[in-house]
Coordinates of C-alpha atoms and ligand atoms in Angstrom, one line a residue:
X465 CA 107.0 127.4 59.1
X466 CA 110.5 125.9 60.9
X467 CA 109.8 121.5 60.6
X468 CA 109.1 121.7 64.3
X469 CA 105.9 123.2 64.1
X470 CA 104.3 120.9 61.8
X471 CA 102.2 118.2 62.2
X472 CA 103.3 114.3 62.2
X473 CA 103.9 112.9 58.7
X474 CA 100.5 111.0 58.5
X475 CA 98.7 113.0 61.0
X476 CA 95.7 115.2 59.8
X477 CA 94.2 118.3 61.3
X478 CA 90.6 117.7 60.3
X479 CA 89.8 121.7 58.9
X480 CA 86.4 123.6 59.7
X481 CA 85.8 122.9 56.1
X482 CA 85.5 119.4 56.9
X483 CA 84.3 119.0 59.8
X484 CA 80.9 119.7 58.4
X485 CA 80.7 116.0 56.4
X486 CA 82.1 114.5 59.3
X487 CA 79.8 115.2 62.0
X488 CA 77.1 114.6 59.2
X489 CA 78.6 110.9 58.6
X490 CA 79.6 110.2 62.6
X491 CA 75.4 111.4 63.1
X492 CA 74.1 109.1 60.2
X493 CA 75.9 106.1 61.6
X494 CA 75.1 107.1 65.3
X495 CA 71.6 107.4 64.6
X496 CA 71.9 104.0 63.0
X497 CA 73.3 102.2 65.4
X498 CA 70.8 103.7 68.1
X499 CA 68.1 102.2 65.7
X500 CA 69.5 98.5 65.5
X501 CA 70.2 98.6 69.4
X502 CA 73.6 98.9 69.9
X503 CA 75.5 101.2 73.0
X504 CA 78.3 103.5 72.8
X505 CA 81.6 102.1 74.8
X506 CA 85.2 104.8 74.9
X507 CA 88.1 103.1 75.6
X508 CA 91.5 104.8 76.1
X509 CA 93.4 105.8 73.2
X510 CA 96.8 103.8 74.5
X511 CA 96.8 100.2 76.5
X512 CA 99.5 98.1 77.4
X513 CA 101.4 97.0 74.8
X514 CA 100.5 93.5 75.7
X515 CA 97.2 93.6 75.1
X516 CA 97.9 93.9 71.2
X517 CA 100.3 91.3 71.1
X518 CA 98.2 89.0 72.7
X519 CA 94.7 89.5 70.8
X520 CA 96.2 90.9 67.2
X521 CA 99.1 88.5 67.2
X522 CA 102.8 88.7 67.3
X523 CA 103.2 87.9 63.8
X524 CA 100.8 90.4 61.9
X525 CA 101.7 93.9 60.3
X526 CA 100.2 95.5 62.8
X527 CA 102.0 94.3 65.7
X528 CA 105.6 93.5 63.8
X529 CA 105.7 97.1 62.1
X530 CA 103.1 99.0 62.4
X531 CA 102.8 99.8 66.2
X532 CA 103.4 103.5 67.7
X533 CA 104.8 102.0 71.3
X534 CA 106.8 103.8 74.1
X535 CA 108.0 103.2 77.4
X536 CA 106.0 104.8 80.0
X537 CA 108.1 107.0 82.5
X538 CA 107.5 104.2 84.9
X539 CA 109.3 101.5 82.1
X540 CA 106.0 99.9 81.4
X541 CA 105.6 99.5 77.4
X542 CA 102.3 101.2 76.3
X543 CA 100.8 101.5 72.5
X544 CA 98.8 103.9 70.9
X545 CA 96.0 101.3 69.5
X546 CA 96.2 100.2 66.6
X547 CA 92.4 99.1 66.5
X548 CA 89.4 98.7 68.9
X549 CA 88.4 95.0 69.3
X550 CA 91.5 94.6 71.5
X551 CA 90.9 97.3 73.9
X552 CA 87.2 96.5 73.6
X553 CA 87.4 93.0 74.3
X554 CA 89.9 94.2 77.0
X555 CA 86.9 96.4 78.2
X556 CA 84.1 93.6 78.2
X557 CA 86.9 91.3 80.4
X558 CA 87.5 94.0 82.9
X559 CA 84.2 94.6 83.9
X560 CA 82.5 91.1 83.0
X561 CA 79.7 93.0 80.4
X562 CA 79.8 89.4 78.6
X563 CA 79.6 87.4 81.8
X564 CA 76.8 85.0 82.8
X565 CA 76.6 84.6 78.6
X566 CA 74.9 88.2 78.6
X567 CA 74.4 89.7 75.1
X568 CA 76.1 92.6 74.5
X569 CA 76.2 95.0 71.4
X570 CA 78.5 98.1 71.0
X571 CA 80.2 100.4 69.4
X572 CA 82.9 102.9 69.5
X573 CA 84.4 105.9 67.6
X574 CA 88.0 107.7 67.1
X575 CA 91.6 107.3 66.3
X576 CA 93.5 104.5 65.8
X577 CA 97.6 104.9 65.1
X578 CA 99.7 102.4 62.6
X579 CA 103.0 103.7 61.4
X580 CA 102.4 102.9 58.0
X581 CA 103.4 104.6 54.5
X582 CA 101.1 107.7 54.4
X583 CA 99.3 108.2 51.0
X584 CA 95.6 109.1 49.8
X585 CA 93.1 106.9 52.5
X586 CA 96.4 105.6 54.2
X587 CA 97.3 107.6 57.6
X588 CA 99.1 106.9 60.5
X589 CA 96.6 108.6 62.8
X590 CA 93.2 107.5 61.1
X591 CA 89.4 107.4 62.4
X592 CA 87.1 104.1 62.7
X593 CA 83.7 103.4 63.9
X594 CA 83.9 99.9 65.1
X595 CA 80.9 97.6 66.3
X596 CA 81.4 94.4 68.4
X597 CA 79.1 91.8 69.8
X598 CA 79.5 89.2 72.4
X599 CA 77.4 86.0 73.0
X600 CA 75.7 85.7 69.9
X601 CA 77.2 82.9 67.9
X602 CA 74.7 82.5 65.0
X603 CA 74.8 83.7 61.2
X604 CA 71.7 85.8 62.5
X605 CA 73.9 88.9 63.8
X606 CA 76.9 88.4 61.2
X607 CA 73.9 89.2 59.0
X608 CA 73.1 92.1 60.8
X609 CA 76.2 93.8 61.2
X610 CA 76.1 93.4 57.5
X611 CA 72.5 94.1 56.6
X612 CA 73.2 97.4 58.5
X613 CA 76.5 98.9 57.0
X614 CA 74.3 98.1 53.5
X615 CA 71.7 100.1 55.4
X616 CA 74.2 103.2 55.9
X617 CA 75.3 103.4 52.3
X618 CA 72.1 103.8 50.6
X619 CA 71.7 106.6 53.6
X620 CA 74.6 107.9 52.8
X621 CA 73.8 107.8 48.7
X622 CA 77.3 105.5 48.3
X623 CA 75.6 101.8 47.8
X624 CA 76.1 101.5 44.4
X625 CA 80.0 102.3 44.7
X626 CA 80.8 99.7 47.1
X627 CA 80.6 95.7 46.8
X628 CA 80.5 92.8 49.4
X629 CA 83.5 90.3 49.5
X630 CA 82.6 87.5 52.1
X631 CA 84.6 84.6 52.8
X632 CA 84.6 81.9 55.3
X633 CA 88.0 80.9 57.5
X634 CA 86.4 78.0 59.6
X635 CA 86.7 77.2 62.9
X636 CA 90.7 76.8 64.3
X637 CA 90.6 73.2 64.1
X638 CA 90.0 73.6 60.4
X639 CA 92.4 76.2 59.5
X640 CA 95.0 74.0 61.4
X641 CA 94.7 71.0 58.7
X642 CA 93.9 73.6 55.6
X643 CA 97.2 75.3 56.6
X644 CA 99.4 72.2 56.5
X645 CA 98.2 71.7 53.1
X646 CA 99.0 74.9 52.2
X647 CA 102.3 75.0 53.5
X648 CA 103.1 71.7 52.0
X649 CA 101.9 73.1 48.7
X650 CA 104.2 76.1 48.8
X651 CA 107.7 74.4 50.6
X652 CA 107.8 72.4 47.6
X653 CA 107.4 76.0 45.4
X654 CA 109.3 78.2 48.2
X655 CA 111.7 79.4 45.6
X656 CA 109.0 80.9 43.1
X657 CA 107.3 82.6 46.3
X658 CA 108.5 86.4 46.7
X659 CA 110.2 87.2 49.9
X660 CA 107.4 88.2 52.2
X661 CA 105.5 85.2 51.7
X662 CA 108.7 83.1 52.1
X663 CA 109.0 84.6 55.6
X664 CA 105.2 84.3 56.1
X665 CA 105.8 80.5 54.6
X666 CA 106.6 79.6 58.5
X667 CA 105.2 82.7 60.6
X668 CA 101.6 82.8 58.9
X669 CA 101.4 80.5 56.1
X670 CA 97.1 81.8 55.5
X671 CA 98.7 85.4 54.9
X672 CA 99.9 84.2 52.1
X673 CA 97.0 84.0 50.3
X674 CA 96.9 88.0 50.9
X675 CA 99.9 89.1 48.7
X676 CA 100.2 91.4 46.0
X677 CA 102.8 89.3 44.4
X678 CA 101.5 88.2 40.5
X679 CA 103.9 85.4 40.9
X680 CA 102.6 84.5 43.9
X681 CA 99.0 84.5 42.9
X682 CA 99.9 82.7 39.7
X683 CA 101.0 79.7 42.3
X684 CA 98.2 80.2 44.3
X685 CA 95.9 79.1 41.4
X686 CA 96.6 75.4 42.0
X687 CA 96.6 75.8 45.9
X688 CA 94.5 73.9 48.2
X689 CA 91.5 76.0 48.9
X690 CA 90.4 77.2 52.1
X691 CA 86.6 75.9 50.9
X692 CA 87.9 72.3 50.2
X693 CA 88.4 72.3 54.4
X694 CA 85.9 74.1 56.3
X695 CA 84.5 71.9 58.8
X696 CA 80.4 71.0 59.2
X697 CA 79.7 73.7 61.1
X698 CA 81.3 76.5 59.4
X699 CA 79.7 75.1 56.6
X700 CA 76.3 75.6 58.3
X701 CA 76.9 78.7 59.6
X702 CA 78.2 80.5 56.3
X703 CA 75.2 78.8 54.4
X704 CA 73.0 80.6 56.8
X705 CA 74.5 84.1 56.9
X706 CA 74.5 83.6 53.1
X707 CA 70.7 82.5 53.0
X708 CA 70.0 85.9 55.3
X709 CA 71.7 88.1 53.0
X710 CA 69.5 86.6 49.9
X711 CA 66.7 87.6 52.4
X712 CA 67.5 90.6 52.5
X713 CA 68.4 91.1 49.2
X714 CA 72.2 92.8 50.0
X715 CA 74.6 90.9 46.9
X716 CA 77.7 89.4 47.5
X717 CA 80.6 87.8 46.0
X718 CA 82.5 85.2 47.4
X719 CA 86.3 85.7 47.7
X720 CA 87.9 82.6 48.9
X721 CA 91.3 84.6 49.2
X722 CA 89.7 87.0 51.7
X723 CA 92.0 86.4 54.9
X724 CA 92.3 89.7 56.9
X725 CA 95.0 90.9 58.3
X726 CA 94.5 90.2 61.9
X727 CA 95.2 86.3 63.3
X728 CA 92.0 86.2 65.2
X729 CA 89.3 86.0 62.5
X730 CA 87.0 82.7 62.3
X731 CA 83.9 81.6 60.3
X732 CA 82.7 84.6 58.9
X733 CA 85.1 87.4 56.8
X734 CA 83.8 90.4 55.3
X735 CA 84.9 93.5 53.4
X736 CA 83.0 96.4 51.8
X737 CA 85.4 97.4 49.0
X738 CA 85.3 100.3 46.1
X739 CA 86.8 100.6 43.4
X740 CA 86.4 104.3 43.6
X741 CA 89.4 105.4 46.1
X742 CA 92.8 104.2 43.9
X743 CA 94.7 101.4 46.2
X744 CA 93.0 102.0 49.3
X745 CA 89.9 100.6 48.5
X746 CA 88.4 98.6 51.8
X747 CA 86.1 100.9 53.3
X748 CA 84.9 98.3 55.9
X749 CA 85.9 94.9 57.2
X750 CA 85.2 92.6 59.9
X751 CA 84.5 89.1 60.7
X752 CA 84.2 86.7 63.6
X753 CA 86.3 86.4 66.2
X754 CA 85.4 82.9 68.3
X755 CA 88.3 82.2 70.0
X756 CA 89.4 85.6 70.7
X757 CA 88.0 86.5 74.2
X758 CA 89.3 82.9 75.3
X759 CA 92.5 83.8 73.8
X760 CA 92.7 87.1 75.9
X761 CA 92.0 85.2 79.2
X762 CA 87.9 85.1 79.7
X763 CA 85.4 82.6 79.5
X764 CA 84.7 81.2 75.6
X765 CA 82.5 83.7 74.5
X766 CA 81.4 84.3 70.9
X767 CA 82.1 88.2 69.1
X768 CA 81.6 89.3 66.0
X769 CA 82.3 92.6 65.0
X770 CA 83.9 95.3 62.2
X771 CA 85.4 98.8 61.5
X772 CA 84.9 101.3 59.2
X773 CA 87.4 103.9 58.4
X774 CA 86.1 107.8 58.4
X775 CA 88.9 109.0 56.1
X776 CA 87.7 106.5 52.9
X777 CA 84.4 106.7 53.8
X778 CA 84.2 110.8 53.7
X779 CA 86.3 110.3 51.2
X780 CA 84.2 108.5 48.9
X781 CA 81.4 110.4 49.4
X782 CA 83.2 113.2 48.6
X783 CA 84.3 112.0 44.8
X784 CA 80.8 110.6 44.4
X785 CA 79.6 114.4 45.1
X786 CA 77.3 113.1 47.7
X787 CA 78.2 115.7 50.2
X788 CA 74.8 117.1 51.2
X789 CA 74.0 120.9 50.3
X790 CA 72.3 121.7 53.4
X791 CA 75.5 120.4 55.6
X792 CA 77.9 122.9 53.5
X793 CA 75.7 125.9 55.2
X794 CA 76.9 126.9 59.0
X795 CA 74.8 129.9 59.9
X796 CA 71.2 130.8 59.1
X797 CA 71.2 134.4 60.2
X798 CA 73.5 137.2 60.8
X799 CA 72.5 139.8 63.3
X800 CA 74.3 143.2 61.8
X801 CA 73.9 146.1 64.6
X802 CA 75.3 150.1 64.1
X803 CA 76.7 152.2 66.7
X804 CA 76.6 151.3 70.7
X805 CA 73.2 151.6 70.9
X806 CA 71.8 149.1 68.6
X807 CA 74.4 147.0 69.0
X808 CA 73.1 146.4 72.9
X809 CA 69.6 146.3 71.6
X810 CA 70.6 143.7 69.0
X811 CA 72.7 141.5 71.5
X812 CA 69.6 141.0 74.2
X813 CA 67.6 140.6 70.9
X814 CA 69.7 137.9 69.8
X815 CA 69.7 135.8 73.2
X816 CA 65.8 136.1 73.1
X817 CA 65.9 134.8 69.8
X818 CA 68.1 131.9 71.2
X819 CA 65.6 131.1 73.8
X820 CA 62.4 130.5 71.4
X821 CA 64.8 128.9 68.7
X822 CA 67.2 126.7 70.4
X823 CA 68.3 125.1 66.7
X824 CA 68.7 128.5 64.8
X825 CA 72.4 129.3 64.1
X826 CA 72.6 133.1 64.8
X827 CA 75.8 134.6 64.3
X828 CA 75.9 137.9 65.9
X829 CA 78.3 140.6 64.1
X830 CA 81.4 141.5 66.4
X831 CA 83.8 143.6 65.7
X832 CA 81.6 146.4 64.2
X833 CA 82.1 148.3 61.3
X834 CA 80.1 149.9 58.6
X835 CA 77.0 148.4 57.2
X836 CA 78.4 147.8 54.2
X837 CA 81.0 145.5 56.1
X838 CA 79.1 143.7 57.9
X839 CA 76.8 142.9 54.8
X840 CA 79.8 141.6 53.6
X841 CA 80.4 139.3 56.5
X842 CA 76.8 137.8 56.2
X843 CA 77.5 136.9 53.0
X844 CA 80.6 135.2 53.3
X845 CA 79.5 133.5 56.4
X846 CA 76.6 131.4 54.3
X847 CA 73.8 132.9 56.2
X848 CA 70.1 133.0 54.4
X849 CA 69.4 136.2 55.8
X850 CA 70.5 139.5 57.6
X851 CA 68.9 140.9 60.4
X852 CA 70.1 144.9 60.4
X853 CA 69.2 147.5 63.2
X854 CA 70.6 151.2 62.9
X855 CA 69.6 153.8 64.8
X856 CA 66.3 154.2 63.0
X857 CA 64.9 150.5 63.3
X858 CA 66.2 151.0 67.1
X859 CA 63.4 153.7 68.1
X860 CA 60.5 151.7 65.9
X861 CA 61.8 148.4 67.6
X862 CA 62.0 146.9 64.4
X863 CA 65.1 144.9 62.3
X864 CA 65.7 144.7 59.0
X865 CA 65.5 141.1 57.3
X866 CA 67.7 141.4 54.2
X867 CA 67.2 137.8 52.2
X868 CA 70.9 137.4 50.8
X869 CA 70.1 134.4 48.3
X870 CA 68.1 135.8 46.2
X871 CA 64.4 135.6 48.2
X872 CA 62.8 138.7 47.8
X873 CA 62.9 142.1 49.0
X874 CA 64.3 143.6 52.6
X875 CA 61.3 143.6 54.8
X876 CA 60.7 145.3 58.4
X877 CA 59.8 142.7 61.1
X878 CA 59.0 144.1 64.4
X879 CA 60.8 142.6 67.3
X880 CA 58.0 141.0 68.7
X881 CA 57.2 138.7 65.7
X882 CA 61.0 138.1 64.6
X883 CA 61.0 134.6 66.1
X884 CA 57.9 133.5 64.5
X885 CA 59.2 135.0 61.0
X886 CA 62.7 133.1 61.4
X887 CA 60.7 130.1 62.4
X888 CA 58.9 129.6 59.2
X889 CA 62.0 131.1 56.6
X890 CA 65.1 130.6 58.1
X891 CA 64.2 127.1 59.7
X892 CA 62.7 125.7 57.3
X893 CA 65.2 126.8 54.7
Ligands
ATP1073 P1 94.2 97.6 54.6 O1 94.1 96.6 53.9 O2 93.5 99.0 53.8 O3 95.4 98.0 55.4 P2 93.7 96.6 57.2 O4 93.1 95.7 56.8 O5 94.6 96.8 57.6 O6 93.2 97.6 55.7 P3 91.4 96.9 59.1 O7 92.4 96.7 60.2 O8 90.3 95.8 59.1 O9 92.6 97.3 58.3 O10 90.9 98.2 59.7 C1 89.3 98.7 59.3 C2 89.6 99.5 58.3 O11 90.0 101.1 59.0 C3 90.0 99.4 56.9 O12 88.8 99.0 56.4 C4 90.3 100.8 56.5 O13 89.1 101.6 56.5 C5 90.6 101.5 57.6 N1 91.9 101.9 57.9 C6 92.9 100.7 58.2 N2 93.9 101.2 58.3 C7 94.0 102.4 58.0 C8 95.1 103.3 57.5 N3 96.3 103.3 57.7 N4 94.4 104.9 57.1 C9 93.3 104.9 56.7 N5 92.3 103.9 57.4 C10 92.4 102.8 57.7
MG1074 MG1 96.3 97.4 56.9

């Protein structure tokens, strides 16, 4: 195929073989969030570039080098959203959803765009489910967010493969004091730092903690620790969160180096990580961002949230072999008919079945063909049963009901009894 007809690198088609697992995953998460009282919000995929610069921060990887930014025809600078929090906060402000201190528990799903180096678990268009809560400042809600993801891992059968890393970044005032101490320590050793870290030392020094360079990490061993600079308020909040996770039986490890890539976090930060996906091990990440709404022009409004990466979680479910068998099958019953009169009767019968059994996944053969070729298609469809209607069945007002997965012999069933019959065998299988 000519190059111009290929998808953009790092932007994937999700093929029919994969969509059942995606839908299963999305459905599970949606039902779980319903159960905890979260409501869905849908934001546009494109926003003014300024929104992301203001919320995410100018000196972050995302804004410095990962955004898909372009000029609209009228000259506005627009950006494909790299994450969901900024747009969610924008929508909350624009519609006054958090006005008067009212609580909002929101979630969203959709594609995000970042110009990163594509590799397993890292793409340029990827998908997230995100959750954001506004106007609750206590650790109880931080705990709820973590506990509901913990429940999700259990529902998906992947709980044993993920672990929770937790840290507190303190208030921005506390962090400013720490930042000074860190910068002083690192500046004295600047020549030993990797190049990225040396640059960050002046632009975004906390990100140095995140450095992948072993030399920089060695240097950090004796650096001032953020935990020693936590203000009392943040310490109390963090203790409250830990107490709740302990009460709910959610295991965690404190990772003092967890700082997160985005500028806007305060107090709680957390990541769910797995060692089963190679380098792209973070499947869900979030934290508290009490200063963000104000930074974006709203009244001071506490906020906390997380986002999970759908590609990575789907990959994890597959890697652990936890794809439920029942989602692989897309068809329950395949209806074959031979000759025009039988085809007409079969069509009418199919519609009556759909009236009676809305949950039945019934595929009617299209394109005619011999019984043999129709049965081959029936088998390939994955259906549990083939229904066959030829001249003889038509005359007797019955269909042949042929089990395709070795559940007994073919039976002849009257049209009038067919819905009840399928309700007991095909729908309960
Ligand atoms: P990473 O450290 O892996 O780059 P991040 O800190 O940039 O992740 P967030 O902005 O916190 O990621 O996004 C939340 C989640 O979205 C991540 O934990 C991950 O599961 C997923 N994610 C982020 N970037 C990508 C990507 N390029 N491709 C696929 N999934 C991604
Ligand atoms: Mg990233």
